[in-house]
Structures are given as C-alpha cells and as structure tokens.
PDB file of C-alpha atoms and ligand atoms in Angstrom:
ATOM      1  CA  MET A  55      15.637  15.257  -9.016  1.00 62.00           C
ATOM      2  CA  LEU A  56      13.005  17.827  -9.106  1.00 78.00           C
ATOM      3  CA  LYS A  57      10.927  16.569 -12.097  1.00 86.00           C
ATOM      4  CA  LYS A  58       7.307  16.197 -12.573  1.00 87.00           C
ATOM      5  CA  GLY A  59       6.319  12.699 -11.355  1.00 88.00           C
ATOM      6  CA  ASN A  60       8.364  12.963  -8.199  1.00 93.00           C
ATOM      7  CA  LYS A  61       6.301  13.694  -4.988  1.00 95.00           C
ATOM      8  CA  LEU A  62       8.943  16.109  -3.971  1.00 95.00           C
ATOM      9  CA  TYR A  63       8.104  18.235  -6.883  1.00 96.00           C
ATOM     10  CA  SER A  64       4.519  18.498  -5.840  1.00 96.00           C
ATOM     11  CA  ILE A  65       5.470  19.004  -2.219  1.00 97.00           C
ATOM     12  CA  LEU A  66       7.949  21.854  -2.910  1.00 96.00           C
ATOM     13  CA  THR A  67       6.021  23.639  -5.634  1.00 96.00           C
ATOM     14  CA  GLY A  68       2.456  23.161  -4.248  1.00 97.00           C
ATOM     15  CA  SER A  69       1.425  21.752  -7.525  1.00 97.00           C
ATOM     16  CA  CYS A  70      -1.597  19.282  -8.055  1.00 97.00           C
ATOM     17  CA  PRO A  71      -0.515  16.043  -6.443  1.00 97.00           C
ATOM     18  CA  ARG A  72      -2.139  13.988  -9.234  1.00 96.00           C
ATOM     19  CA  CYS A  73      -0.987  15.601 -12.401  1.00 95.00           C
ATOM     20  CA  HIS A  74       1.702  17.931 -11.277  1.00 96.00           C
ATOM     21  CA  GLU A  75       0.526  20.352 -13.982  1.00 94.00           C
ATOM     22  CA  GLU A  76      -0.512  23.463 -11.990  1.00 95.00           C
ATOM     23  CA  SER A  77      -0.397  25.075  -8.623  1.00 97.00           C
ATOM     24  CA  MET A  78      -3.143  24.147  -6.143  1.00 97.00           C
ATOM     25  CA  TYR A  79      -2.986  27.696  -4.693  1.00 97.00           C
ATOM     26  CA  LEU A  80      -4.607  30.865  -6.076  1.00 97.00           C
ATOM     27  CA  ASP A  81      -1.469  32.699  -5.126  1.00 96.00           C
ATOM     28  CA  LYS A  82       1.885  30.888  -5.262  1.00 94.00           C
ATOM     29  CA  ASN A  83       3.595  33.261  -2.938  1.00 95.00           C
ATOM     30  CA  PRO A  84       2.851  32.097   0.575  1.00 96.00           C
ATOM     31  CA  TYR A  85       3.905  35.426   2.090  1.00 96.00           C
ATOM     32  CA  HIS A  86       0.633  36.894   0.772  1.00 96.00           C
ATOM     33  CA  MET A  87      -0.792  36.085   4.133  1.00 91.00           C
ATOM     34  CA  GLY A  88      -4.401  36.911   3.160  1.00 94.00           C
ATOM     35  CA  LYS A  89      -4.393  34.259   0.534  1.00 95.00           C
ATOM     36  CA  ILE A  90      -2.215  31.655   2.266  1.00 93.00           C
ATOM     37  CA  PHE A  91      -4.973  28.991   2.406  1.00 93.00           C
ATOM     38  CA  LYS A  92      -6.846  30.055  -0.787  1.00 96.00           C
ATOM     39  CA  MET A  93      -6.836  27.063  -3.080  1.00 96.00           C
ATOM     40  CA  HIS A  94      -8.463  26.173  -6.302  1.00 97.00           C
ATOM     41  CA  GLU A  95     -11.460  23.869  -5.833  1.00 96.00           C
ATOM     42  CA  ARG A  96     -10.339  21.441  -8.508  1.00 96.00           C
ATOM     43  CA  CYS A  97      -7.312  20.956 -10.731  1.00 96.00           C
ATOM     44  CA  SER A  98      -8.243  22.255 -14.127  1.00 94.00           C
ATOM     45  CA  HIS A  99      -5.926  19.676 -15.773  1.00 94.00           C
ATOM     46  CA  CYS A 100      -7.023  16.321 -14.122  1.00 94.00           C
ATOM     47  CA  ASN A 101     -10.084  17.610 -12.179  1.00 95.00           C
ATOM     48  CA  LEU A 102      -8.832  16.365  -8.906  1.00 96.00           C
ATOM     49  CA  LYS A 103     -10.803  17.834  -6.016  1.00 97.00           C
ATOM     50  CA  TYR A 104      -8.252  19.037  -3.474  1.00 97.00           C
ATOM     51  CA  LYS A 105     -10.360  19.151  -0.388  1.00 96.00           C
ATOM     52  CA  ILE A 106     -10.953  15.491  -0.584  1.00 95.00           C
ATOM     53  CA  GLU A 107     -13.371  15.599   2.403  1.00 95.00           C
ATOM     54  CA  PRO A 108     -14.784  18.452   4.610  1.00 94.00           C
ATOM     55  CA  SER A 109     -11.957  19.805   6.798  1.00 94.00           C
ATOM     56  CA  PHE A 110      -9.425  17.588   5.073  1.00 97.00           C
ATOM     57  CA  PHE A 111      -6.655  19.961   5.582  1.00 96.00           C
ATOM     58  CA  TYR A 112      -6.969  20.026   9.389  1.00 96.00           C
ATOM     59  CA  GLY A 113      -4.896  16.855   9.179  1.00 96.00           C
ATOM     60  CA  ALA A 114      -2.107  19.006   7.794  1.00 97.00           C
ATOM     61  CA  MET A 115      -1.606  20.430  11.295  1.00 95.00           C
ATOM     62  CA  TYR A 116      -0.127  17.173  12.510  1.00 96.00           C
ATOM     63  CA  VAL A 117       2.304  17.466   9.579  1.00 97.00           C
ATOM     64  CA  SER A 118       3.091  21.057  10.247  1.00 97.00           C
ATOM     65  CA  TYR A 119       4.214  20.005  13.777  1.00 97.00           C
ATOM     66  CA  GLY A 120       6.802  17.673  12.209  1.00 97.00           C
ATOM     67  CA  VAL A 121       7.823  20.207   9.642  1.00 98.00           C
ATOM     68  CA  GLY A 122       8.176  22.919  12.348  1.00 98.00           C
ATOM     69  CA  ILE A 123      10.425  20.562  14.351  1.00 98.00           C
ATOM     70  CA  ALA A 124      12.615  20.027  11.425  1.00 98.00           C
ATOM     71  CA  PHE A 125      12.984  23.802  10.766  1.00 98.00           C
ATOM     72  CA  ALA A 126      13.663  24.261  14.513  1.00 98.00           C
ATOM     73  CA  VAL A 127      16.336  21.566  14.469  1.00 98.00           C
ATOM     74  CA  ALA A 128      17.845  23.136  11.388  1.00 98.00           C
ATOM     75  CA  ALA A 129      17.969  26.477  13.142  1.00 98.00           C
ATOM     76  CA  PHE A 130      19.442  24.891  16.096  1.00 97.00           C
ATOM     77  CA  VAL A 131      22.224  23.248  14.096  1.00 97.00           C
ATOM     78  CA  ILE A 132      23.006  26.423  12.169  1.00 97.00           C
ATOM     79  CA  ALA A 133      23.012  28.831  15.075  1.00 97.00           C
ATOM     80  CA  ASN A 134      24.585  26.729  17.733  1.00 96.00           C
ATOM     81  CA  LEU A 135      26.941  24.395  15.975  1.00 95.00           C
ATOM     82  CA  PHE A 136      27.927  26.470  13.010  1.00 95.00           C
ATOM     83  CA  LEU A 137      27.768  29.975  14.228  1.00 96.00           C
ATOM     84  CA  GLY A 138      28.567  29.132  17.942  1.00 96.00           C
ATOM     85  CA  ALA A 139      25.648  30.968  19.373  1.00 95.00           C
ATOM     86  CA  ASN A 140      24.916  30.466  23.107  1.00 97.00           C
ATOM     87  CA  LEU A 141      21.715  28.813  24.340  1.00 96.00           C
ATOM     88  CA  ILE A 142      19.628  32.044  24.526  1.00 97.00           C
ATOM     89  CA  GLU A 143      20.728  33.175  21.117  1.00 97.00           C
ATOM     90  CA  THR A 144      20.001  29.820  19.705  1.00 97.00           C
ATOM     91  CA  PHE A 145      16.596  29.889  21.279  1.00 97.00           C
ATOM     92  CA  ILE A 146      15.859  33.225  19.706  1.00 97.00           C
ATOM     93  CA  ALA A 147      17.123  31.946  16.371  1.00 97.00           C
ATOM     94  CA  ILE A 148      14.719  29.078  16.551  1.00 98.00           C
ATOM     95  CA  ILE A 149      11.745  31.338  17.367  1.00 98.00           C
ATOM     96  CA  VAL A 150      12.630  33.699  14.654  1.00 98.00           C
ATOM     97  CA  THR A 151      13.009  30.902  12.088  1.00 98.00           C
ATOM     98  CA  LEU A 152       9.699  29.421  12.996  1.00 98.00           C
ATOM     99  CA  VAL A 153       7.904  32.835  12.714  1.00 97.00           C
ATOM    100  CA  VAL A 154       9.764  33.880   9.404  1.00 98.00           C
ATOM    101  CA  PHE A 155       9.125  30.540   7.819  1.00 97.00           C
ATOM    102  CA  MET A 156       5.614  29.974   9.163  1.00 97.00           C
ATOM    103  CA  PRO A 157       3.823  30.491   5.868  1.00 97.00           C
ATOM    104  CA  ILE A 158       6.182  28.047   4.089  1.00 97.00           C
ATOM    105  CA  ILE A 159       5.821  25.530   6.821  1.00 97.00           C
ATOM    106  CA  MET A 160       2.059  25.737   6.536  1.00 97.00           C
ATOM    107  CA  ARG A 161       2.020  25.353   2.751  1.00 97.00           C
ATOM    108  CA  LEU A 162       4.629  22.529   2.963  1.00 97.00           C
ATOM    109  CA  SER A 163       2.363  20.796   5.459  1.00 98.00           C
ATOM    110  CA  ARG A 164      -0.629  20.924   3.233  1.00 97.00           C
ATOM    111  CA  ASN A 165       1.422  19.762   0.246  1.00 98.00           C
ATOM    112  CA  ILE A 166       2.930  16.895   2.195  1.00 98.00           C
ATOM    113  CA  TRP A 167      -0.598  15.927   3.694  1.00 98.00           C
ATOM    114  CA  ILE A 168      -2.425  15.768   0.347  1.00 98.00           C
ATOM    115  CA  ASN A 169       0.525  13.899  -1.164  1.00 97.00           C
ATOM    116  CA  MET A 170       0.095  11.207   1.378  1.00 97.00           C
ATOM    117  CA  PHE A 171      -3.399  10.573  -0.138  1.00 97.00           C
ATOM    118  CA  VAL A 172      -3.048  11.219  -3.671  1.00 97.00           C
ATOM    119  CA  LYS A 173      -0.648   9.473  -5.979  1.00 95.00           C
ATOM    120  CA  TYR A 174       0.980  10.927  -9.166  1.00 96.00           C
ATOM    121  CA  ASP A 175      -0.823   9.643 -12.184  1.00 93.00           C
ATOM    122  CA  PRO A 176       0.657  10.804 -15.574  1.00 88.00           C
ATOM    123  CA  LYS A 177      -2.494   9.504 -17.231  1.00 88.00           C
ATOM    124  CA  ALA A 178      -4.877  11.524 -15.034  1.00 83.00           C
ATOM    125  CA  LYS A 179      -4.779  14.497 -17.483  1.00 75.00           C
ATOM    126  CA  ALA A 180      -6.259  12.359 -20.307  1.00 64.00           C
ATOM    127  CA  ASN A 181      -8.874  10.813 -17.905  1.00 59.00           C
ATOM    128  CA  ILE A 182     -10.406  14.112 -16.968  1.00 55.00           C
ATOM    129  CA  LYS A 183     -13.837  13.020 -18.036  1.00 52.00           C
ATOM    130  CA  ASN A 184     -13.976   9.848 -15.958  1.00 49.00           C
ATOM    131  CA  SER A 185     -13.055  11.424 -12.578  1.00 44.00           C
TER     132      SER A 185
HETATM  133 ZN1  LIG B 110      -4.116  17.942 -11.527  1.00 62.58          ZN
END
C-alpha cells in the first residue's frame, strides 16, 4: 500500500507531494523540536515550492484539529474500551496522547494540507526546467 505515487506515502513520510522523491523537512525526526517546522524551500528533484503562498501552512492548523481529534478518539477507545480505564484515567490518557504525539500531529497536518493542493506527478522530475 505504501508505495510512491500514493498520497498516503507522502503524508506519512513527509516527502515531496509531487514527486515523492525526498523529504520536505530538513530534519525527518519531528521530535527534534527546534527544527519541527524547518522545511526545504523547494524540492531538489521536481523544484516544487512547498510554501505555495505566504503563510500557506497556517491552513494546516485546521487539519491538525481533525488529526488531533482522531488521536484523541483512538486514545479514548484504547484506554476506555480495551484497557477498562475509568473516565478520569481516560481523560488523562487522551491528554498524554495529544502531548506526546503533538510533533507527529503537526507534521501529519502539514503533509495532509499540502497534499490537498499538490497532486502526485511521476513526470514532474523530468519537467524540472519547466516549473
Ligand atoms: Zn519533488
């Protein structure tokens, strides 16, 4: 399932949404907090400019809301339904999950956001001079 050409590949790996050839981020590890939002200016393979317009990635905040809910629901299901935690324990589990996964949630949101605007194009690599 996770092959180049699938949007999920770009979303989960943070690779360039157009050519899927390289990471958009300077540091692939989102837990290096100082660099969490440091991105390359352009893809060196297809020349795609990641920041499509000024403050483009502010829109990712809307996505992170949804992604955060998804993580919270997952934490709820695991803690409450599978582990039988009570309401307070479940609540704590949700908070801890959101805090621990925050860097991943923020990265995922950016990846989803840019993938909503940029389509995979296997030929983009060859067209580098035209873009
Ligand atoms: Zn690219």
